[in-house]
PDB file of C-alpha atoms in Angstrom:
ATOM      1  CA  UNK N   1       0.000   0.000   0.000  1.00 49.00           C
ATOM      2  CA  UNK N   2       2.802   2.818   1.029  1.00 48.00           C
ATOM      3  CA  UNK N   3       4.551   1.760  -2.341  1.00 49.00           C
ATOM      4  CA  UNK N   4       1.804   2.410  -3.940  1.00 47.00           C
ATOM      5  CA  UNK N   5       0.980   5.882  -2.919  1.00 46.00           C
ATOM      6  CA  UNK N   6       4.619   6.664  -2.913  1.00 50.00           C
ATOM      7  CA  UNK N   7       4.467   5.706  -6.991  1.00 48.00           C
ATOM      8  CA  UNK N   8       1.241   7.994  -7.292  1.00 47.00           C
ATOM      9  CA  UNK N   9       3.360  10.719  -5.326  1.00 51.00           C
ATOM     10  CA  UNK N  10       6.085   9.872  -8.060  1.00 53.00           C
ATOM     11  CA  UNK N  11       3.891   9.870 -11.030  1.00 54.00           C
ATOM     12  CA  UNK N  12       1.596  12.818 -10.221  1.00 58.00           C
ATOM     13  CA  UNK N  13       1.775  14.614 -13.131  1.00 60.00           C
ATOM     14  CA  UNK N  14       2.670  18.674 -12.844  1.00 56.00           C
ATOM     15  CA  UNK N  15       0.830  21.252 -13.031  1.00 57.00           C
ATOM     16  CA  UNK N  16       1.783  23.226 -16.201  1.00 57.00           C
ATOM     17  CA  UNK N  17       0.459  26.985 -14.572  1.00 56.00           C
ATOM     18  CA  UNK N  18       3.108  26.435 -11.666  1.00 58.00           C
ATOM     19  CA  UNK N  19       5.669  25.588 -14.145  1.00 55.00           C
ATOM     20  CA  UNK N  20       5.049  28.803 -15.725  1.00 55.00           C
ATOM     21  CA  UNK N  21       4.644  31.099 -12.753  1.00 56.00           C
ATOM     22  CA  UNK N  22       7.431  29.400 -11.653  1.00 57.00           C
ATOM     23  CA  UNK N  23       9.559  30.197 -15.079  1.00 59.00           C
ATOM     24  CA  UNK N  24       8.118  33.913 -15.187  1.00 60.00           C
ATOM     25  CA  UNK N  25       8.961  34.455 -11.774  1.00 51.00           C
ATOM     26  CA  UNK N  26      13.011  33.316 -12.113  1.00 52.00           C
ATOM     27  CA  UNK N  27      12.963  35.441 -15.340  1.00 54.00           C
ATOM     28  CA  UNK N  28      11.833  38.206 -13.326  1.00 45.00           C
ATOM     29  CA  UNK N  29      14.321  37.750 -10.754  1.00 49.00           C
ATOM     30  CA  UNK N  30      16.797  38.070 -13.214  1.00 50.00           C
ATOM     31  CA  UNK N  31      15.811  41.181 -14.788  1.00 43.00           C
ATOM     32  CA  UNK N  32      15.558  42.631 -11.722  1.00 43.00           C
ATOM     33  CA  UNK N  33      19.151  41.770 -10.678  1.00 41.00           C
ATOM     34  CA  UNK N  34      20.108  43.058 -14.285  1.00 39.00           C
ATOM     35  CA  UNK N  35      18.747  45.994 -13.874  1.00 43.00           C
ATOM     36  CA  UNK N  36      20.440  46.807 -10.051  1.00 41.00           C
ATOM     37  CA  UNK N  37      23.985  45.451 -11.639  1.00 41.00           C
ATOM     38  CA  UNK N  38      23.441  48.449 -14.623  1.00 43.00           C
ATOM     39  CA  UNK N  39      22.496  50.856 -11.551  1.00 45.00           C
ATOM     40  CA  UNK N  40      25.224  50.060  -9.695  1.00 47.00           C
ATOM     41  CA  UNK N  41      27.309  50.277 -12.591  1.00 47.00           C
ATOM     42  CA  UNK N  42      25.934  53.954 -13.591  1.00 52.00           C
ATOM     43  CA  UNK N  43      26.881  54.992  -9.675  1.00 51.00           C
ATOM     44  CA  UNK N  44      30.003  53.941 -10.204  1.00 55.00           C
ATOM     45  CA  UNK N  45      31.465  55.322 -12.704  1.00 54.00           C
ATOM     46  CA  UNK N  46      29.573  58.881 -12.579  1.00 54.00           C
ATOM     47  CA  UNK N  47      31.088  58.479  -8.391  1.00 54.00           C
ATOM     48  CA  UNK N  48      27.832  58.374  -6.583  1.00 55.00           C
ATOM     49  CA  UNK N  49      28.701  55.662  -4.893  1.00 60.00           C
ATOM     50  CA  UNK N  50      32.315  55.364  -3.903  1.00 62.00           C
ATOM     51  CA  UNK N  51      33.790  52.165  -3.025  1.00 66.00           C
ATOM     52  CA  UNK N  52      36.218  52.504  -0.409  1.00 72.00           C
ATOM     53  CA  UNK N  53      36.840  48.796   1.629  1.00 82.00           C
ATOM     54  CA  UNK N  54      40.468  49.024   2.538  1.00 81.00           C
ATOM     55  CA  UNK N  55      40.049  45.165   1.598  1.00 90.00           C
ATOM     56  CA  UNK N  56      42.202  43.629  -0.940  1.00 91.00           C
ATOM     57  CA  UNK N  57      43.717  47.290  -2.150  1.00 94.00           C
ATOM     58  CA  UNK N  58      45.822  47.294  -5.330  1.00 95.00           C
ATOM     59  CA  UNK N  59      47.555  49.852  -6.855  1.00 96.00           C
ATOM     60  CA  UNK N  60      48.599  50.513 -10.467  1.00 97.00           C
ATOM     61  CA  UNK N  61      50.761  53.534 -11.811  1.00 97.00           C
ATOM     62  CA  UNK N  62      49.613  55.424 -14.015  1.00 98.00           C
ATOM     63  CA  UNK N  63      52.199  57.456 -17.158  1.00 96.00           C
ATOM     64  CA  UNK N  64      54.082  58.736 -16.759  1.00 98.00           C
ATOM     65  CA  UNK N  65      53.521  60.563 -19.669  1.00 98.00           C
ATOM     66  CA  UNK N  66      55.489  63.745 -21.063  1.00 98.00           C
ATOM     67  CA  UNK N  67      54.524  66.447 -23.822  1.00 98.00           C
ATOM     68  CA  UNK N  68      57.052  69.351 -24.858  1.00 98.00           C
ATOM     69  CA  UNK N  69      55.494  72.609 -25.556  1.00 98.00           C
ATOM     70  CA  UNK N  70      56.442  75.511 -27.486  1.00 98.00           C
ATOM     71  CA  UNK N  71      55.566  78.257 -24.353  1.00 98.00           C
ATOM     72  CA  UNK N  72      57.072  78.993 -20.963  1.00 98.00           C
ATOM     73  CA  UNK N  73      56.395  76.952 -17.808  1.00 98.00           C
ATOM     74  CA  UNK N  74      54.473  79.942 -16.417  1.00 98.00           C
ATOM     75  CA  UNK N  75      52.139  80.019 -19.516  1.00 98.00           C
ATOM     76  CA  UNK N  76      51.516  76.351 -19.393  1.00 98.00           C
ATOM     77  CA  UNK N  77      51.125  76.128 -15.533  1.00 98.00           C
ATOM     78  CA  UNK N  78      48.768  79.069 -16.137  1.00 97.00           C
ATOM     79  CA  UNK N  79      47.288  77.653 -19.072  1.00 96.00           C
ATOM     80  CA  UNK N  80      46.603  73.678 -16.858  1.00 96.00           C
ATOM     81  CA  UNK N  81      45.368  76.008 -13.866  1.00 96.00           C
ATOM     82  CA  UNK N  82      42.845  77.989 -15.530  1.00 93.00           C
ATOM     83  CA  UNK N  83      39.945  76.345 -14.787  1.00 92.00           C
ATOM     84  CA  UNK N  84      40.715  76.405 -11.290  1.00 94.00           C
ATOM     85  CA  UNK N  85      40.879  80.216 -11.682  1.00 90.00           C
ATOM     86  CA  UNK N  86      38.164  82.429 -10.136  1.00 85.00           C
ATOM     87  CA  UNK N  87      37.103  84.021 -13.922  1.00 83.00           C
ATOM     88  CA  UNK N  88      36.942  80.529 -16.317  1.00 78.00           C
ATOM     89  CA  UNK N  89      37.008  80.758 -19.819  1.00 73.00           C
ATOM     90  CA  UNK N  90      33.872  79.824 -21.728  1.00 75.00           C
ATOM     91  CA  UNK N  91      34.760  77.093 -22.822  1.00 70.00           C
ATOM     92  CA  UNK N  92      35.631  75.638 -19.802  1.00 72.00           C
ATOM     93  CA  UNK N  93      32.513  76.173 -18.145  1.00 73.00           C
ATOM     94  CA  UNK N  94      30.674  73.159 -16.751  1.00 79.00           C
ATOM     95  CA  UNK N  95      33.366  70.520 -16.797  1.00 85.00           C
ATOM     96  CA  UNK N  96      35.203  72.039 -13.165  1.00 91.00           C
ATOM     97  CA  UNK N  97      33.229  73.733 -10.465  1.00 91.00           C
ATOM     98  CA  UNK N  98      35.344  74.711  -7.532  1.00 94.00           C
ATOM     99  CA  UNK N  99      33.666  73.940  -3.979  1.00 95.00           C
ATOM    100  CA  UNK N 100      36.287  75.288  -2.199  1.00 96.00           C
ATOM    101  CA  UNK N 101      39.392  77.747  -3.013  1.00 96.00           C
ATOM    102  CA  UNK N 102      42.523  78.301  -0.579  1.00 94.00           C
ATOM    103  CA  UNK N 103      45.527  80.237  -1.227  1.00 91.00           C
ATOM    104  CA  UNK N 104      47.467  77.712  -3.276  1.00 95.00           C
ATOM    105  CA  UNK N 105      44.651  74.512  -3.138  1.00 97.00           C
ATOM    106  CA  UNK N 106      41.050  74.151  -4.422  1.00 98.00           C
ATOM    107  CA  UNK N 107      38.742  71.340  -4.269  1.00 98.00           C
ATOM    108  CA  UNK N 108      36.544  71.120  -7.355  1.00 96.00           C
ATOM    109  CA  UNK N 109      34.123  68.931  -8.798  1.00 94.00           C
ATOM    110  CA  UNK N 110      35.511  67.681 -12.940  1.00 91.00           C
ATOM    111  CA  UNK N 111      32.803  66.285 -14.923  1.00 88.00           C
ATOM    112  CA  UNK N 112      33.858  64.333 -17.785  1.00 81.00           C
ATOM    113  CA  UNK N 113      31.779  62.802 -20.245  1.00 79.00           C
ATOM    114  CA  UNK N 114      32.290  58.892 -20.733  1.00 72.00           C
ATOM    115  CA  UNK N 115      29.993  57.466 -23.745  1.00 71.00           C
ATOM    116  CA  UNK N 116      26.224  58.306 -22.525  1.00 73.00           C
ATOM    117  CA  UNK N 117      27.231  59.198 -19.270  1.00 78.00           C
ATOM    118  CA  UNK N 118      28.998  62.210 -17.367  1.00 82.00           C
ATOM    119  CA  UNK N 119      31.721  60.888 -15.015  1.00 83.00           C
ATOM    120  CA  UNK N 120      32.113  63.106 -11.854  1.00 88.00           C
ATOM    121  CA  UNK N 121      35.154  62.928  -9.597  1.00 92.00           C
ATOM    122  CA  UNK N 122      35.700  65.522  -6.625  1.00 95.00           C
ATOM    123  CA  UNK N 123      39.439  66.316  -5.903  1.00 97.00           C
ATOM    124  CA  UNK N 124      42.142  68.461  -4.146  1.00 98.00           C
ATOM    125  CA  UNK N 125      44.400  70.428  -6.428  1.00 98.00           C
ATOM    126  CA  UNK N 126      47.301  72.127  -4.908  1.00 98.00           C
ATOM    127  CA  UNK N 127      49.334  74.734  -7.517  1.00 98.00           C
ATOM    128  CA  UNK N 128      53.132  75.540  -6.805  1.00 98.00           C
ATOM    129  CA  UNK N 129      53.586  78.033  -9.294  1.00 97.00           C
ATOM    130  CA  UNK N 130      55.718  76.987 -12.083  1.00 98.00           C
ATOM    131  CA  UNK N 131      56.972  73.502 -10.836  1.00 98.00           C
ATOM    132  CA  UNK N 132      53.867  71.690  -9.615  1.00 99.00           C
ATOM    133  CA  UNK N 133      50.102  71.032  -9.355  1.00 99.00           C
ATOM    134  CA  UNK N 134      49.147  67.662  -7.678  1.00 99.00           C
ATOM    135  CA  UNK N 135      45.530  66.368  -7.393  1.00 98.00           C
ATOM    136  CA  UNK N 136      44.435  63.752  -4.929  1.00 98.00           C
ATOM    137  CA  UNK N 137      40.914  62.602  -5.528  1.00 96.00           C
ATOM    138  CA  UNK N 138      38.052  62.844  -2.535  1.00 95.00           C
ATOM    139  CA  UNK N 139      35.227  60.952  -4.597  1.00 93.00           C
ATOM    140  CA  UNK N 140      34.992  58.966  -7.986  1.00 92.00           C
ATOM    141  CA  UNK N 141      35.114  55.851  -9.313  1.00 91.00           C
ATOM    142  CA  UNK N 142      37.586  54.153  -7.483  1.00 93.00           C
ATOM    143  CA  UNK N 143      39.294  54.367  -3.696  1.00 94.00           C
ATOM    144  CA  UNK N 144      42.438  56.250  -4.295  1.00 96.00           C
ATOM    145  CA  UNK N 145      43.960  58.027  -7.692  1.00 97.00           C
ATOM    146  CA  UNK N 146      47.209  60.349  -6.936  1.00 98.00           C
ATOM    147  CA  UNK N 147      48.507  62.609  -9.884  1.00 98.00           C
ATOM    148  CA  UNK N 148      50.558  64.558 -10.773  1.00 99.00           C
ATOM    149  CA  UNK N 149      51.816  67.463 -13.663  1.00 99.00           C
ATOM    150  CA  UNK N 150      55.195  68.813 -13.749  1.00 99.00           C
ATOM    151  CA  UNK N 151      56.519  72.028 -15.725  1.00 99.00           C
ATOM    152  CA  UNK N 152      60.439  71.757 -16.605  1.00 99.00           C
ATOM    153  CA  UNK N 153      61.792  73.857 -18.409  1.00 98.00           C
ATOM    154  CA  UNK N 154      63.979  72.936 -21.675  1.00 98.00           C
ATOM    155  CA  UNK N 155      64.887  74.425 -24.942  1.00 97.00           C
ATOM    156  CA  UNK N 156      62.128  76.042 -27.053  1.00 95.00           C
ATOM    157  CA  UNK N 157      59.660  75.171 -24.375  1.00 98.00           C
ATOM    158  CA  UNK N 158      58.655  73.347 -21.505  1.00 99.00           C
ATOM    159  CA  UNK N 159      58.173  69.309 -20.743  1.00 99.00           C
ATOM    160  CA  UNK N 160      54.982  68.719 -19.006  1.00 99.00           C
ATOM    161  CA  UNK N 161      54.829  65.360 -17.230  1.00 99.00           C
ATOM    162  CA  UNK N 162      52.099  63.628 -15.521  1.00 99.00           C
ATOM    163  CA  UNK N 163      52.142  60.546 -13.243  1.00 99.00           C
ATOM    164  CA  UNK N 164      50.215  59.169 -10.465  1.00 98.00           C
ATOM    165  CA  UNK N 165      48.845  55.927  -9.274  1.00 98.00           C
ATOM    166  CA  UNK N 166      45.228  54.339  -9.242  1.00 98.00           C
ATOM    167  CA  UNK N 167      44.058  51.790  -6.267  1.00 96.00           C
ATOM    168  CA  UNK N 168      40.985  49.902  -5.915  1.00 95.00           C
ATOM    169  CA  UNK N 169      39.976  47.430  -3.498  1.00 94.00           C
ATOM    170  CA  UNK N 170      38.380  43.653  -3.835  1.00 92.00           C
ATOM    171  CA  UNK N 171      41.601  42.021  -5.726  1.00 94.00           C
ATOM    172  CA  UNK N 172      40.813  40.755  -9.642  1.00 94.00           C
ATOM    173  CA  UNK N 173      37.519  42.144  -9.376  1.00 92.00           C
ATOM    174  CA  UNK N 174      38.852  45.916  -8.569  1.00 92.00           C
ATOM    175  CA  UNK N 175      41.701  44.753 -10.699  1.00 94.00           C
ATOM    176  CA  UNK N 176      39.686  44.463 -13.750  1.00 94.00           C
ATOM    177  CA  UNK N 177      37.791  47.511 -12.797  1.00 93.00           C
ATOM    178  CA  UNK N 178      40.627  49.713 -12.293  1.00 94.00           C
ATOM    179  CA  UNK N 179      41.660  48.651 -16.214  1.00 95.00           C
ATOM    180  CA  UNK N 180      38.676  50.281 -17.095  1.00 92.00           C
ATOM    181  CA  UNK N 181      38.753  53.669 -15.101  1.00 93.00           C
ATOM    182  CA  UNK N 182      42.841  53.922 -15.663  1.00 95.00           C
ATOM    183  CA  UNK N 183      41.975  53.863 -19.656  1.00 94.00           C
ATOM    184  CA  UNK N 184      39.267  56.358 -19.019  1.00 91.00           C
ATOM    185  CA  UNK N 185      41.076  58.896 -16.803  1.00 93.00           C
ATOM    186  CA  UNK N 186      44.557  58.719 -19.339  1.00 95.00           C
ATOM    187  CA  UNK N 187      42.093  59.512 -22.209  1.00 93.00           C
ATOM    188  CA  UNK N 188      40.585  62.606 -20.480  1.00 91.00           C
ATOM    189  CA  UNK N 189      44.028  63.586 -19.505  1.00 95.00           C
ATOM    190  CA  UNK N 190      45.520  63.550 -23.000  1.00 96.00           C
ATOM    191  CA  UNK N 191      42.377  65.022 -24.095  1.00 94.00           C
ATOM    192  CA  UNK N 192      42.902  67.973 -21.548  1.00 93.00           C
ATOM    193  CA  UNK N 193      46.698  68.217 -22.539  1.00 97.00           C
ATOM    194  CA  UNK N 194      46.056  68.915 -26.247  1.00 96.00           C
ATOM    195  CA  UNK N 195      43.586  71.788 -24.807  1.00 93.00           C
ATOM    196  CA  UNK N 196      46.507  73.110 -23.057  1.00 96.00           C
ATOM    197  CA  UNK N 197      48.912  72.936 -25.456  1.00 97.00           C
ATOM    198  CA  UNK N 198      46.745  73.926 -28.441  1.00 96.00           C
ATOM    199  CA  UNK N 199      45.941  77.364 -26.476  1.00 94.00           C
ATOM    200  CA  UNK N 200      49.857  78.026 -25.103  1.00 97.00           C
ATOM    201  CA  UNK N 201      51.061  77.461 -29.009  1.00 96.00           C
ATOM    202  CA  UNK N 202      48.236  79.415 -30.723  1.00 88.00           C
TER     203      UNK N 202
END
């Protein structure tokens, strides 16, 4: 008798309207975690939401990279510095707004557009007037990014440098992160750079 029922339990045939509520309910599941991973993502990288774990912290340099331009160091330090500067130019409206100004340190919000989205990273600049400006980032996309641009002077010109270095946290996973934001932030830097030199050489 007990094998019996325990073959009817066996061979009780399913209910097709569970099976789909069932299917419709996984799918929804993992739309919705689809969705939060492409929210999370868009928090990251316009710096919204910060990750900062102190676990599993790697860091990466980043150039350095040098360009030799045809003006002094003054007029290129002048020329890197001027959207820091209380009166911006036009055109550089919108991409830096300065929270804070000191007498030789700011700390400004850059926005920088990556594909659909616009990147924003909050950071300390400090200026030594013509050797120096450092930046040390306070918010963005990853834990920790140190830079720096250097003005030395050499025939015809000056040689401006920039270096830093670029942690993240959470080992491969911030690893393969940091790839992303690294390529990102040399782009907008070389894109800045021809800026500056295009306006000292005009």
């Amino acid at each position: 008798m007990f094998s019996r029922i325990g073959e009817a339990r066996l061979t009780r045939p399913v209910d097709p309207s569970r099976t789909l509520g069932q299917g419709r309910a996984h799918r929804v599941l993992i739309a919705g975690v689809a969705l939060g991973a492409v929210k999370v993502f868009d928090l990251l990288v316009r710096g919204a939401v910060p990750v900062d774990l102190g676990v599993g912290r790697e860091v990466r340099r980043l150039g350095p990279v040098s360009w030799d331009i045809a003006a002094s160091p003054e007029r290129v330090f002048d020329a890197v510095r001027a959207p820091y500067a209380e009166r911006v130019p036009r055109a550089l409206r919108g991409k830096v707004e300065v929270w804070e100004r000191g007498t030789d340190m700011v700390l400004a919000a850059h926005r920088t557009p990556v594909r659909e989205r616009i990147a924003v990273t909050v950071e300390t600049v400090r200026f030594d007037r013509p050797h120096r400006i450092d930046f040390r980032l306070v918010r963005g996309p990853v834990p920790h990014v140190s830079e720096s641009f250097t003005f030395e002077p050499i025939s015809g010109g000056t040689r401006l440098t920039w270096e830093g270095e670029l942690g993240t946290d959470l080992w491969w996973l911030g690893r393969r992160w940091g790839d992303r934001v690294a390529a990102v932030w040399e782009q907008a830097v070389r894109g800045s750079v021809e800026q500056v030199r295009s306006a000292c050489e005009a």
